[in-house]
Tab-separated table of N, CA and C in Angstrom:
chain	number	residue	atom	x	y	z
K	809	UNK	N	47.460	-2.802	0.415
K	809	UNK	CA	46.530	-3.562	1.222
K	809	UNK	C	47.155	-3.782	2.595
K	810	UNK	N	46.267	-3.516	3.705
K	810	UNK	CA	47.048	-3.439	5.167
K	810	UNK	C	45.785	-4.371	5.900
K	811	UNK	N	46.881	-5.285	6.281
K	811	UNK	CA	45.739	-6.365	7.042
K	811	UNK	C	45.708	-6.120	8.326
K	812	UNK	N	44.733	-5.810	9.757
K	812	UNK	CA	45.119	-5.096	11.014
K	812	UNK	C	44.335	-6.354	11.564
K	813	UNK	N	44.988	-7.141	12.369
K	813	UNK	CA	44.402	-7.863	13.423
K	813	UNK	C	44.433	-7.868	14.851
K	814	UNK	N	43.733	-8.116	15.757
K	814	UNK	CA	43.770	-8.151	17.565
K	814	UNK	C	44.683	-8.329	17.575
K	815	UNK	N	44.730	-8.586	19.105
K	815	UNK	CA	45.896	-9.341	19.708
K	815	UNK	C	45.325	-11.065	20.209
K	816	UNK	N	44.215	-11.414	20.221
K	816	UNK	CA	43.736	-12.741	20.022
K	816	UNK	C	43.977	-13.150	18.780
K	817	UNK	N	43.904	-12.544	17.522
K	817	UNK	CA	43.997	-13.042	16.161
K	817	UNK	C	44.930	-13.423	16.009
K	818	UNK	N	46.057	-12.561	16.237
K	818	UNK	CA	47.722	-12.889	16.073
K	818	UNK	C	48.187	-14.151	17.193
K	819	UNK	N	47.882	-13.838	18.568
K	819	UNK	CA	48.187	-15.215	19.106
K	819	UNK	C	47.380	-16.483	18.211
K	820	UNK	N	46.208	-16.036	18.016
K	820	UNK	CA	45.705	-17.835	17.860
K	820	UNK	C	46.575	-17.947	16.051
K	821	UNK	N	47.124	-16.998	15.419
K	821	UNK	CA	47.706	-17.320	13.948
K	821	UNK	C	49.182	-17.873	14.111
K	822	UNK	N	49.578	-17.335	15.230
K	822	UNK	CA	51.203	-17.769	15.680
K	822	UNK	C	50.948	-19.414	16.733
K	823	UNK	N	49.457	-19.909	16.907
K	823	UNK	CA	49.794	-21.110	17.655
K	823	UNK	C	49.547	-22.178	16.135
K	824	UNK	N	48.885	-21.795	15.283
K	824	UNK	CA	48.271	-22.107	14.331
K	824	UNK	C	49.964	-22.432	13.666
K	825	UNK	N	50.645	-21.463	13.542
K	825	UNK	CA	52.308	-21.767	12.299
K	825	UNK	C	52.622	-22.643	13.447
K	826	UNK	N	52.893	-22.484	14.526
K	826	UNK	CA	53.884	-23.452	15.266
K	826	UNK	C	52.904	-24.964	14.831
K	827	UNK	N	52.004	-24.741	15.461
K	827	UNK	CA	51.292	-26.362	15.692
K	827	UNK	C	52.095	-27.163	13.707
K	828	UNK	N	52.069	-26.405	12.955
K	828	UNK	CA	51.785	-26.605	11.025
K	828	UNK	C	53.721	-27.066	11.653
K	829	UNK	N	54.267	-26.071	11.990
K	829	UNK	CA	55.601	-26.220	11.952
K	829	UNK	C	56.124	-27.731	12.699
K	830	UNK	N	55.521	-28.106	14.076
K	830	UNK	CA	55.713	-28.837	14.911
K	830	UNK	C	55.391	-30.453	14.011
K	831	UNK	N	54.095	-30.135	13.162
K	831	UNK	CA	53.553	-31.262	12.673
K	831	UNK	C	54.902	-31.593	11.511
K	832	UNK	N	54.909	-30.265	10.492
K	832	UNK	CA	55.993	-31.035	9.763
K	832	UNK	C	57.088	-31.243	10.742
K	833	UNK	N	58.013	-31.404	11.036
K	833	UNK	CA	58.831	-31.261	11.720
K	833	UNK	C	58.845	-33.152	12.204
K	834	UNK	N	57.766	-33.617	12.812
K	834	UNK	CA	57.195	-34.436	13.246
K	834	UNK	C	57.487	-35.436	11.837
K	835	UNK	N	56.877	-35.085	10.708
K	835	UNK	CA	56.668	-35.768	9.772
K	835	UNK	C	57.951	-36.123	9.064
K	836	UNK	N	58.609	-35.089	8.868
K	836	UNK	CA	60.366	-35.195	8.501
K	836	UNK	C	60.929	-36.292	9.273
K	837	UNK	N	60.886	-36.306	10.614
K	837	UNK	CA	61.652	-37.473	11.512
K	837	UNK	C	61.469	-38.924	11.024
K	838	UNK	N	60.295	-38.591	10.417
K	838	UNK	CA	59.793	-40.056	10.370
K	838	UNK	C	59.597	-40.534	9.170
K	839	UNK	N	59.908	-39.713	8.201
K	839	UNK	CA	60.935	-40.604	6.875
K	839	UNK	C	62.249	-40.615	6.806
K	840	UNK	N	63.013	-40.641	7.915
K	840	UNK	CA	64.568	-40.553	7.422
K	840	UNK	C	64.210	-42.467	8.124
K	841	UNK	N	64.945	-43.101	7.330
K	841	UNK	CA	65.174	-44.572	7.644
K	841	UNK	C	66.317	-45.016	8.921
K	842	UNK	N	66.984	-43.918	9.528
K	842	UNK	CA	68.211	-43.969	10.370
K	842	UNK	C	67.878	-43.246	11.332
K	843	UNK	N	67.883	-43.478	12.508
K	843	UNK	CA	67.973	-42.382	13.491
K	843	UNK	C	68.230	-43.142	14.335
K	844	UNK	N	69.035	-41.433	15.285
K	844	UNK	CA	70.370	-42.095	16.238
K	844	UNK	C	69.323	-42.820	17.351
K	845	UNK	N	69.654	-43.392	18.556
K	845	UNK	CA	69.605	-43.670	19.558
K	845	UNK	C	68.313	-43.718	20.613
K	846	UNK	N	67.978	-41.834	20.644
K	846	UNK	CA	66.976	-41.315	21.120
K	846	UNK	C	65.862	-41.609	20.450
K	847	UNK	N	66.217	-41.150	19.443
K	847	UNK	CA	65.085	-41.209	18.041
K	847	UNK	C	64.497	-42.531	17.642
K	848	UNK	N	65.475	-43.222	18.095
K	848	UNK	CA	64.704	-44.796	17.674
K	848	UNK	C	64.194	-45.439	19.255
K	849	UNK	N	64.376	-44.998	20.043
K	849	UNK	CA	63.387	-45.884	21.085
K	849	UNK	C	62.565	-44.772	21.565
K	850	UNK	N	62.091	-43.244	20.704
K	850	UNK	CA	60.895	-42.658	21.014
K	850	UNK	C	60.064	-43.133	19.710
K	851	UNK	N	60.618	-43.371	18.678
K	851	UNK	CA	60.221	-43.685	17.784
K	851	UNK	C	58.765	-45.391	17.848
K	852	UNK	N	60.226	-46.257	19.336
K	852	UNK	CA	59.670	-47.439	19.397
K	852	UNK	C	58.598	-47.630	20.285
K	853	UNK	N	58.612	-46.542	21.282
K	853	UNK	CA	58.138	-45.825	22.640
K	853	UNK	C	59.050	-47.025	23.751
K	854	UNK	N	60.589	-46.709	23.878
K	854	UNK	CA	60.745	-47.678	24.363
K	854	UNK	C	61.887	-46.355	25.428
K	855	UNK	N	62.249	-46.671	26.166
K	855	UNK	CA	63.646	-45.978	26.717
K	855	UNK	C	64.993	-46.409	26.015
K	856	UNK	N	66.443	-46.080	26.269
K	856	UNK	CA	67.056	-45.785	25.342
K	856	UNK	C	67.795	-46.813	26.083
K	857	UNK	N	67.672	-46.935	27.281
K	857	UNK	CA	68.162	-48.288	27.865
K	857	UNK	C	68.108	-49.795	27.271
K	858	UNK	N	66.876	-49.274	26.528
K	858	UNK	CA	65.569	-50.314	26.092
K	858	UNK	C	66.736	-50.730	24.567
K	859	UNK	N	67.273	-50.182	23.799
K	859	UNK	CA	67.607	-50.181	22.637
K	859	UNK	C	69.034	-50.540	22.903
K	860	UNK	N	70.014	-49.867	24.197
K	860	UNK	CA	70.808	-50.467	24.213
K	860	UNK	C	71.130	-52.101	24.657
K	861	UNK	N	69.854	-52.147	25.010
K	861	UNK	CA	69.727	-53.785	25.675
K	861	UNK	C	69.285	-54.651	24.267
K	862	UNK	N	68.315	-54.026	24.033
K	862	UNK	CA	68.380	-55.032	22.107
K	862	UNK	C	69.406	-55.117	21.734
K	863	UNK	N	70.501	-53.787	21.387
K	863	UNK	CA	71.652	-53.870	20.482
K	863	UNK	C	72.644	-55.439	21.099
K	864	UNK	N	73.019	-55.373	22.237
K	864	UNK	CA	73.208	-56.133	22.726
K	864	UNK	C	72.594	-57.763	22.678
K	865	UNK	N	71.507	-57.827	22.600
K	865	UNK	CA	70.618	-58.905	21.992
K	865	UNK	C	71.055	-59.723	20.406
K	866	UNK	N	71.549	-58.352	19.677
K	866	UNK	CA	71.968	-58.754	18.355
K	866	UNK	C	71.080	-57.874	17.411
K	867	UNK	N	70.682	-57.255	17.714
K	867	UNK	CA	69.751	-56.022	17.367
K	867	UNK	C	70.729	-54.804	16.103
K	868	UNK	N	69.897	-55.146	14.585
K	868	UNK	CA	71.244	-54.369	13.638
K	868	UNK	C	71.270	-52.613	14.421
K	869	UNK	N	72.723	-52.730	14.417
K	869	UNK	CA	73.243	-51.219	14.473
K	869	UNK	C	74.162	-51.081	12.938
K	870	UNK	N	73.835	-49.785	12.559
K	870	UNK	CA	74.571	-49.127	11.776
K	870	UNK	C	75.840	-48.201	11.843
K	871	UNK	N	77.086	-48.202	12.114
K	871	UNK	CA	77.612	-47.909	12.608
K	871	UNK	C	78.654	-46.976	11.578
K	872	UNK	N	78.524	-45.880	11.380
K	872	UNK	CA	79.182	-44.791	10.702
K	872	UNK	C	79.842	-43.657	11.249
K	873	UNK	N	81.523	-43.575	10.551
K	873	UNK	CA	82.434	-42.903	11.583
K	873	UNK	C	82.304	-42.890	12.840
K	874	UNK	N	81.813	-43.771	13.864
K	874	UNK	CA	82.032	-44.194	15.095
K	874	UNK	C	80.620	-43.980	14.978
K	875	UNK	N	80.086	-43.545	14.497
K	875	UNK	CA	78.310	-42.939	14.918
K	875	UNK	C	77.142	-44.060	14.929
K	876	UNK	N	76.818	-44.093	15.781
K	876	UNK	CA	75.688	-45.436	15.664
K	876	UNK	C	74.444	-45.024	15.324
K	877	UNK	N	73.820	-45.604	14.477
K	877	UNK	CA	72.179	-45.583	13.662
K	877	UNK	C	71.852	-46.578	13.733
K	878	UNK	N	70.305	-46.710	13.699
K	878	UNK	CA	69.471	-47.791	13.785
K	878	UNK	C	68.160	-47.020	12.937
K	879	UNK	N	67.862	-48.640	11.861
K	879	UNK	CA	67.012	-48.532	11.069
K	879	UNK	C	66.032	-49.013	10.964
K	880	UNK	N	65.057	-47.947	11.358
K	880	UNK	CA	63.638	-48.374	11.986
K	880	UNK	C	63.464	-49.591	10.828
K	881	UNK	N	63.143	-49.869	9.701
K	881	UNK	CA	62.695	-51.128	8.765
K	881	UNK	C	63.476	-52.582	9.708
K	882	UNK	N	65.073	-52.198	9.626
K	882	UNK	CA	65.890	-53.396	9.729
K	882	UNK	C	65.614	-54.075	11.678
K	883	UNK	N	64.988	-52.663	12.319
K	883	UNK	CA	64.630	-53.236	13.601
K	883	UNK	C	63.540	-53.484	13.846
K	884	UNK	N	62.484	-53.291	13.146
K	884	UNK	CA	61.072	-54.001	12.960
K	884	UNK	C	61.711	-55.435	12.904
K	885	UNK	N	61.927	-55.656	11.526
K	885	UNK	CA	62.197	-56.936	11.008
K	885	UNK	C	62.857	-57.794	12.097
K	886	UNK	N	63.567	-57.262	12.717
K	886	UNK	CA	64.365	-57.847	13.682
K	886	UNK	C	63.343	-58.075	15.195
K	887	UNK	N	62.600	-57.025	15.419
K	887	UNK	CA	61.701	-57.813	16.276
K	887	UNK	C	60.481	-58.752	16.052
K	888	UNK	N	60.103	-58.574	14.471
K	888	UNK	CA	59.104	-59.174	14.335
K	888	UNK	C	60.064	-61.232	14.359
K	889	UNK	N	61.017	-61.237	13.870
K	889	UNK	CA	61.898	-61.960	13.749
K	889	UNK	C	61.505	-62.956	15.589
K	890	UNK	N	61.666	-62.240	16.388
K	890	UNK	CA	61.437	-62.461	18.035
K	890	UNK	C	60.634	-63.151	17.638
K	891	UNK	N	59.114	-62.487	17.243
K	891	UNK	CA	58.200	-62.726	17.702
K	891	UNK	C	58.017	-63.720	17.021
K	892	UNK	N	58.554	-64.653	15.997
K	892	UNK	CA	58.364	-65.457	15.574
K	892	UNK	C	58.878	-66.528	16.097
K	893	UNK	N	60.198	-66.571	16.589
K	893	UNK	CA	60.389	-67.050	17.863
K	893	UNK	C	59.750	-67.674	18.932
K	894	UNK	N	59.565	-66.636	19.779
K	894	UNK	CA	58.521	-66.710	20.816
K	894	UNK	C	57.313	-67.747	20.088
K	895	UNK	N	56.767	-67.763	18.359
K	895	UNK	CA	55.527	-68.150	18.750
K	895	UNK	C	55.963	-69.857	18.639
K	896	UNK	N	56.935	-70.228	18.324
K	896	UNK	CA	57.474	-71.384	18.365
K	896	UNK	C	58.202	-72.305	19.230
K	897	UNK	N	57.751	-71.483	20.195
K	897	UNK	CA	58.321	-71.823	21.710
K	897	UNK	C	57.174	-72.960	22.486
Protein backbone atom coordinates (compact mmCIF):
# COMPACT_ATOMS: atom_id res chain seq x y z
CA UNK A 1 0.00 0.00 0.00
CA UNK A 2 1.66 3.42 -1.17
CA UNK A 3 0.08 6.50 0.17
CA UNK A 4 1.10 9.64 -2.46
CA UNK A 5 0.26 13.05 -1.18
CA UNK A 6 0.81 16.99 -2.54
CA UNK A 7 2.96 19.10 -1.35
CA UNK A 8 0.01 21.10 0.55
CA UNK A 9 -0.99 17.71 2.17
CA UNK A 10 2.39 17.04 3.61
CA UNK A 11 2.94 20.66 4.79
CA UNK A 12 -0.51 20.98 6.40
CA UNK A 13 0.31 16.96 8.06
CA UNK A 14 3.81 18.20 9.33
CA UNK A 15 2.04 21.56 10.94
CA UNK A 16 -0.63 19.20 12.24
CA UNK A 17 2.52 16.65 14.28
CA UNK A 18 4.25 19.79 15.40
CA UNK A 19 1.10 21.75 16.67
CA UNK A 20 0.10 17.58 18.59
CA UNK A 21 3.93 17.70 19.54
CA UNK A 22 4.04 21.43 20.86
CA UNK A 23 0.66 20.73 22.75
CA UNK A 24 2.07 17.67 24.51
CA UNK A 25 5.12 19.11 25.24
CA UNK A 26 3.07 22.03 26.77
CA UNK A 27 1.14 19.53 28.81
CA UNK A 28 4.28 17.62 30.27
CA UNK A 29 5.58 21.09 31.76
CA UNK A 30 2.73 21.39 33.56
CA UNK A 31 2.56 18.31 35.63
CA UNK A 32 6.00 18.26 36.91
CA UNK A 33 5.30 20.03 40.51
CA UNK A 34 9.03 21.80 40.37
CA UNK A 35 10.24 23.99 37.91
CA UNK A 36 13.30 25.99 37.76
CA UNK A 37 13.07 29.74 37.71
CA UNK A 38 11.93 30.55 34.11
CA UNK A 39 9.36 28.01 34.24
CA UNK A 40 7.74 29.21 37.25
CA UNK A 41 7.20 32.92 36.53
CA UNK A 42 5.99 31.88 32.78
CA UNK A 43 4.11 29.50 34.42
CA UNK A 44 2.86 32.58 36.86
CA UNK A 45 2.96 35.05 33.80
CA UNK A 46 5.20 36.99 35.90
CA UNK A 47 9.05 37.99 34.89
CA UNK A 48 11.78 36.18 36.58
CA UNK A 49 12.70 39.33 38.35
CA UNK A 50 9.19 38.94 39.57
CA UNK A 51 10.05 35.48 41.42
CA UNK A 52 13.30 36.56 42.48
CA UNK A 53 11.68 39.40 44.38
CA UNK A 54 9.02 36.90 46.04
CA UNK A 55 11.86 34.49 46.93
CA UNK A 56 13.18 37.22 48.77
CA UNK A 57 9.73 38.07 50.30
CA UNK A 58 9.93 34.55 51.91
CA UNK A 59 8.54 32.85 48.99
CA UNK A 60 9.33 28.60 49.41
CA UNK A 61 12.39 27.76 47.29
CA UNK A 62 13.48 24.28 46.93
CA UNK A 63 16.85 24.09 46.88
CA UNK A 64 18.72 20.86 45.50
CA UNK A 65 22.52 20.41 44.95
CA UNK A 66 22.76 24.16 44.74
CA UNK A 67 19.77 24.02 42.19
CA UNK A 68 16.82 26.09 42.99
CA UNK A 69 13.03 24.86 42.32
CA UNK A 70 9.92 26.27 43.03
CA UNK A 71 6.67 24.49 43.53
CA UNK A 72 3.95 25.73 41.70
CA UNK A 73 1.27 24.10 44.70
CA UNK A 74 3.68 25.45 47.64
CA UNK A 75 3.74 29.05 45.72
CA UNK A 76 0.10 29.30 45.11
CA UNK A 77 -0.41 28.59 48.71
CA UNK A 78 2.02 31.06 49.51
CA UNK A 79 0.40 33.76 47.54
CA UNK A 80 -2.95 32.95 48.25
CA UNK A 81 -1.51 33.17 51.97
CA UNK A 82 -0.84 37.30 50.81
CA UNK A 83 -3.93 37.58 49.81
CA UNK A 84 -5.30 36.77 52.89
CA UNK A 85 -3.32 39.19 54.34
CA UNK A 86 -4.03 41.98 52.32
CA UNK A 87 -7.79 41.14 52.98
CA UNK A 88 -7.21 41.85 56.66
CA UNK A 89 -5.61 44.92 56.30
Amino acid sequence: MEIVLDDKQRQEIQCLIVQAVNKGVEQASNTRPYLSRKEIAQYFGVGESTITHWASLGMPVAIVDGRKLYGKRSITQWLESKEKQQKSL
